[in-house]
């Protein structure tokens, strides 16, 4: 009788343990997503360098102890933002390039997607731009992400469509200006936003060695095709949360 009673009590206990684990994980996911979102919004307004971790934590409406459970150091926040940008870039790379686009049009297509994302998500763009300029060692977005661009660029150099640039030139004269433009887009009217996007993509293609008239023609084609951003920001946040909880 005692053996039977023991087996009956063990089974519910195991079920309850699983349920408690799932409930606990669900709570951690919810907390982490809230903390990451509030951190990005706070840092976009106040700047990463000028924000002590206590201020970042206070902006989340959670206790400092809870914040430290997820982000023990300020650099952990920078790492989380880097993961977020990596997820965003991965989604951009997932979007298929129309079959009739050549290499130059494919590169311009990706640049336009990134700039349209900057309009939709100015906080993420602003924080990442500051982190990149600060050269935080955790921030490796440009190295790890945008793999499609790198493949297109390498093929373009091989075919003589693009000029060969050193890695430092590629970053400093292509990546940084594009993201600087992105950080300014949220402050402009929609018509000026589009004009700035078009001009910046033309300039970027020119850096890659594309003749000005060709670059303008490519941008005009993509603009008429209504190239817009298709990044699912919610999905990006959820992917980062899952990664941080591993």
GROMACS .gro file of C-alpha atoms in nm:
model
  246
    1UNK     CA    1   0.000   0.000   0.000
    2UNK     CA    2   0.279   0.238   0.091
    3UNK     CA    3   0.458   0.153  -0.238
    4UNK     CA    4   0.145   0.234  -0.436
    5UNK     CA    5   0.091   0.561  -0.250
    6UNK     CA    6   0.454   0.654  -0.310
    7UNK     CA    7   0.428   0.598  -0.686
    8UNK     CA    8   0.110   0.806  -0.699
    9UNK     CA    9   0.279   1.098  -0.528
   10UNK     CA   10   0.589   1.089  -0.745
   11UNK     CA   11   0.413   1.128  -1.078
   12UNK     CA   12   0.233   1.455  -0.996
   13UNK     CA   13   0.559   1.585  -0.849
   14UNK     CA   14   0.742   1.525  -1.177
   15UNK     CA   15   0.462   1.696  -1.373
   16UNK     CA   16   0.468   1.991  -1.134
   17UNK     CA   17   0.847   2.021  -1.172
   18UNK     CA   18   0.814   2.041  -1.550
   19UNK     CA   19   0.536   2.295  -1.519
   20UNK     CA   20   0.739   2.503  -1.274
   21UNK     CA   21   1.036   2.496  -1.511
   22UNK     CA   22   0.823   2.611  -1.806
   23UNK     CA   23   0.657   2.884  -1.601
   24UNK     CA   24   0.995   2.999  -1.475
   25UNK     CA   25   1.144   3.002  -1.823
   26UNK     CA   26   0.844   3.194  -1.954
   27UNK     CA   27   0.890   3.454  -1.681
   28UNK     CA   28   1.262   3.485  -1.756
   29UNK     CA   29   1.192   3.531  -2.127
   30UNK     CA   30   0.933   3.800  -2.055
   31UNK     CA   31   1.165   3.983  -1.814
   32UNK     CA   32   1.466   3.966  -2.047
   33UNK     CA   33   1.270   4.091  -2.346
   34UNK     CA   34   1.135   4.382  -2.142
   35UNK     CA   35   1.481   4.466  -2.012
   36UNK     CA   36   1.638   4.454  -2.356
   37UNK     CA   37   1.366   4.669  -2.513
   38UNK     CA   38   1.374   4.930  -2.235
   39UNK     CA   39   1.756   4.937  -2.241
   40UNK     CA   40   1.765   5.007  -2.614
   41UNK     CA   41   1.507   5.286  -2.583
   42UNK     CA   42   1.686   5.444  -2.286
   43UNK     CA   43   2.030   5.426  -2.445
   44UNK     CA   44   1.900   5.577  -2.769
   45UNK     CA   45   1.792   5.887  -2.575
   46UNK     CA   46   2.083   5.915  -2.333
   47UNK     CA   47   2.380   5.753  -2.504
   48UNK     CA   48   2.566   5.439  -2.404
   49UNK     CA   49   2.884   5.603  -2.276
   50UNK     CA   50   2.695   5.851  -2.056
   51UNK     CA   51   2.459   5.596  -1.899
   52UNK     CA   52   2.568   5.410  -1.583
   53UNK     CA   53   2.422   5.063  -1.546
   54UNK     CA   54   2.212   5.180  -1.250
   55UNK     CA   55   2.035   5.430  -1.477
   56UNK     CA   56   1.980   5.169  -1.748
   57UNK     CA   57   1.832   4.934  -1.488
   58UNK     CA   58   1.606   5.206  -1.343
   59UNK     CA   59   1.456   5.271  -1.687
   60UNK     CA   60   1.327   4.912  -1.698
   61UNK     CA   61   1.095   4.952  -1.395
   62UNK     CA   62   1.257   4.644  -1.244
   63UNK     CA   63   1.481   4.614  -0.943
   64UNK     CA   64   1.855   4.650  -0.983
   65UNK     CA   65   1.891   4.296  -0.851
   66UNK     CA   66   1.665   4.161  -1.127
   67UNK     CA   67   1.858   4.359  -1.389
   68UNK     CA   68   2.190   4.219  -1.267
   69UNK     CA   69   2.051   3.867  -1.296
   70UNK     CA   70   2.035   3.918  -1.673
   71UNK     CA   71   2.301   4.185  -1.739
   72UNK     CA   72   2.574   4.165  -1.470
   73UNK     CA   73   2.795   4.414  -1.659
   74UNK     CA   74   2.732   4.709  -1.885
   75UNK     CA   75   2.917   4.533  -2.164
   76UNK     CA   76   2.657   4.255  -2.147
   77UNK     CA   77   2.402   4.509  -2.270
   78UNK     CA   78   2.632   4.595  -2.562
   79UNK     CA   79   2.662   4.225  -2.644
   80UNK     CA   80   2.283   4.185  -2.640
   81UNK     CA   81   2.243   4.480  -2.880
   82UNK     CA   82   2.507   4.325  -3.105
   83UNK     CA   83   2.306   4.001  -3.111
   84UNK     CA   84   1.996   4.205  -3.195
   85UNK     CA   85   2.164   4.369  -3.495
   86UNK     CA   86   2.294   4.032  -3.608
   87UNK     CA   87   1.939   3.894  -3.607
   88UNK     CA   88   1.817   4.197  -3.803
   89UNK     CA   89   2.094   4.155  -4.062
   90UNK     CA   90   2.022   3.784  -4.089
   91UNK     CA   91   1.659   3.858  -4.173
   92UNK     CA   92   1.767   4.109  -4.437
   93UNK     CA   93   1.994   3.846  -4.590
   94UNK     CA   94   1.702   3.600  -4.592
   95UNK     CA   95   1.492   3.822  -4.816
   96UNK     CA   96   1.534   3.693  -5.173
   97UNK     CA   97   1.681   3.927  -5.431
   98UNK     CA   98   1.464   3.948  -5.746
   99UNK     CA   99   1.596   3.718  -6.016
  100UNK     CA  100   1.639   3.999  -6.269
  101UNK     CA  101   1.874   4.202  -6.045
  102UNK     CA  102   2.244   4.209  -6.129
  103UNK     CA  103   2.525   4.235  -5.871
  104UNK     CA  104   2.511   4.613  -5.842
  105UNK     CA  105   2.134   4.610  -5.804
  106UNK     CA  106   2.159   4.334  -5.544
  107UNK     CA  107   2.401   4.537  -5.331
  108UNK     CA  108   2.185   4.848  -5.363
  109UNK     CA  109   1.884   4.638  -5.267
  110UNK     CA  110   2.049   4.536  -4.939
  111UNK     CA  111   2.161   4.891  -4.860
  112UNK     CA  112   1.809   5.022  -4.912
  113UNK     CA  113   1.665   4.755  -4.683
  114UNK     CA  114   1.906   4.858  -4.407
  115UNK     CA  115   1.818   5.226  -4.441
  116UNK     CA  116   1.444   5.159  -4.444
  117UNK     CA  117   1.497   4.960  -4.124
  118UNK     CA  118   1.665   5.268  -3.974
  119UNK     CA  119   1.344   5.463  -4.034
  120UNK     CA  120   1.134   5.198  -3.861
  121UNK     CA  121   1.371   5.135  -3.571
  122UNK     CA  122   1.569   5.455  -3.500
  123UNK     CA  123   1.647   5.350  -3.139
  124UNK     CA  124   1.820   5.027  -3.241
  125UNK     CA  125   2.009   5.207  -3.517
  126UNK     CA  126   2.119   5.490  -3.287
  127UNK     CA  127   2.248   5.260  -3.011
  128UNK     CA  128   2.432   5.033  -3.247
  129UNK     CA  129   2.590   5.326  -3.431
  130UNK     CA  130   2.731   5.460  -3.102
  131UNK     CA  131   2.859   5.119  -2.998
  132UNK     CA  132   3.030   5.069  -3.332
  133UNK     CA  133   3.206   5.406  -3.314
  134UNK     CA  134   3.311   5.325  -2.955
  135UNK     CA  135   3.475   5.009  -3.090
  136UNK     CA  136   3.331   4.787  -2.820
  137UNK     CA  137   3.503   4.450  -2.860
  138UNK     CA  138   3.169   4.269  -2.827
  139UNK     CA  139   3.027   4.453  -3.127
  140UNK     CA  140   3.120   4.246  -3.431
  141UNK     CA  141   2.805   4.298  -3.636
  142UNK     CA  142   2.982   4.420  -3.949
  143UNK     CA  143   3.223   4.126  -3.944
  144UNK     CA  144   2.969   3.851  -3.871
  145UNK     CA  145   2.659   3.984  -4.043
  146UNK     CA  146   2.573   4.098  -4.394
  147UNK     CA  147   2.733   3.787  -4.540
  148UNK     CA  148   2.531   3.826  -4.856
  149UNK     CA  149   2.682   4.169  -4.917
  150UNK     CA  150   3.033   4.033  -4.869
  151UNK     CA  151   2.973   3.753  -5.118
  152UNK     CA  152   2.825   3.997  -5.369
  153UNK     CA  153   3.114   4.236  -5.319
  154UNK     CA  154   3.377   3.966  -5.363
  155UNK     CA  155   3.207   3.844  -5.681
  156UNK     CA  156   3.179   4.201  -5.806
  157UNK     CA  157   3.553   4.254  -5.755
  158UNK     CA  158   3.625   3.929  -5.940
  159UNK     CA  159   3.409   4.042  -6.234
  160UNK     CA  160   3.552   4.394  -6.233
  161UNK     CA  161   3.218   4.550  -6.139
  162UNK     CA  162   3.352   4.681  -5.804
  163UNK     CA  163   3.694   4.815  -5.714
  164UNK     CA  164   3.894   4.623  -5.455
  165UNK     CA  165   3.898   4.801  -5.120
  166UNK     CA  166   4.089   4.721  -4.804
  167UNK     CA  167   3.887   4.608  -4.503
  168UNK     CA  168   3.941   4.937  -4.320
  169UNK     CA  169   3.832   5.142  -4.621
  170UNK     CA  170   3.530   4.918  -4.668
  171UNK     CA  171   3.424   4.982  -4.310
  172UNK     CA  172   3.514   5.348  -4.270
  173UNK     CA  173   3.391   5.477  -4.604
  174UNK     CA  174   3.091   5.253  -4.663
  175UNK     CA  175   2.956   5.115  -4.336
  176UNK     CA  176   2.998   5.422  -4.116
  177UNK     CA  177   2.845   5.682  -4.356
  178UNK     CA  178   2.548   5.454  -4.428
  179UNK     CA  179   2.476   5.410  -4.058
  180UNK     CA  180   2.532   5.780  -3.991
  181UNK     CA  181   2.267   5.856  -4.254
  182UNK     CA  182   2.044   5.597  -4.090
  183UNK     CA  183   2.073   5.772  -3.755
  184UNK     CA  184   1.952   6.098  -3.912
  185UNK     CA  185   1.653   5.957  -4.100
  186UNK     CA  186   1.408   5.956  -3.807
  187UNK     CA  187   1.435   6.335  -3.774
  188UNK     CA  188   1.331   6.409  -4.133
  189UNK     CA  189   1.001   6.427  -4.317
  190UNK     CA  190   0.917   6.122  -4.528
  191UNK     CA  191   0.996   6.292  -4.860
  192UNK     CA  192   1.337   6.401  -4.731
  193UNK     CA  193   1.397   6.054  -4.586
  194UNK     CA  194   1.352   5.895  -4.927
  195UNK     CA  195   1.575   6.154  -5.095
  196UNK     CA  196   1.850   6.095  -4.838
  197UNK     CA  197   1.823   5.717  -4.879
  198UNK     CA  198   1.854   5.742  -5.255
  199UNK     CA  199   2.149   5.981  -5.239
  200UNK     CA  200   2.334   5.775  -4.977
  201UNK     CA  201   2.296   5.454  -5.180
  202UNK     CA  202   2.425   5.634  -5.490
  203UNK     CA  203   2.725   5.756  -5.287
  204UNK     CA  204   2.789   5.407  -5.147
  205UNK     CA  205   2.783   5.251  -5.494
  206UNK     CA  206   3.024   5.521  -5.610
  207UNK     CA  207   3.266   5.422  -5.330
  208UNK     CA  208   3.250   5.067  -5.465
  209UNK     CA  209   3.355   5.196  -5.806
  210UNK     CA  210   3.018   5.208  -5.982
  211UNK     CA  211   2.994   5.501  -6.229
  212UNK     CA  212   2.764   5.779  -6.109
  213UNK     CA  213   2.511   5.748  -6.392
  214UNK     CA  214   2.490   5.371  -6.345
  215UNK     CA  215   2.441   5.415  -5.968
  216UNK     CA  216   2.163   5.670  -6.021
  217UNK     CA  217   1.993   5.441  -6.272
  218UNK     CA  218   2.005   5.147  -6.030
  219UNK     CA  219   1.863   5.352  -5.744
  220UNK     CA  220   1.584   5.485  -5.966
  221UNK     CA  221   1.492   5.129  -6.065
  222UNK     CA  222   1.478   5.008  -5.706
  223UNK     CA  223   1.281   5.312  -5.593
  224UNK     CA  224   1.017   5.256  -5.859
  225UNK     CA  225   0.996   4.893  -5.746
  226UNK     CA  226   0.904   5.017  -5.396
  227UNK     CA  227   1.185   4.845  -5.209
  228UNK     CA  228   1.088   4.850  -4.841
  229UNK     CA  229   1.207   4.696  -4.517
  230UNK     CA  230   1.065   4.358  -4.421
  231UNK     CA  231   1.243   4.294  -4.090
  232UNK     CA  232   1.028   4.147  -3.812
  233UNK     CA  233   1.166   4.328  -3.507
  234UNK     CA  234   0.960   4.119  -3.264
  235UNK     CA  235   1.109   3.802  -3.410
  236UNK     CA  236   1.459   3.951  -3.374
  237UNK     CA  237   1.404   4.031  -3.005
  238UNK     CA  238   1.263   3.684  -2.939
  239UNK     CA  239   1.562   3.519  -3.110
  240UNK     CA  240   1.805   3.720  -2.899
  241UNK     CA  241   1.619   3.631  -2.579
  242UNK     CA  242   1.632   3.261  -2.664
  243UNK     CA  243   2.004   3.289  -2.734
  244UNK     CA  244   2.078   3.472  -2.408
  245UNK     CA  245   1.884   3.215  -2.206
  246UNK     CA  246   2.078   2.918  -2.348
   0.00000   0.00000   0.00000
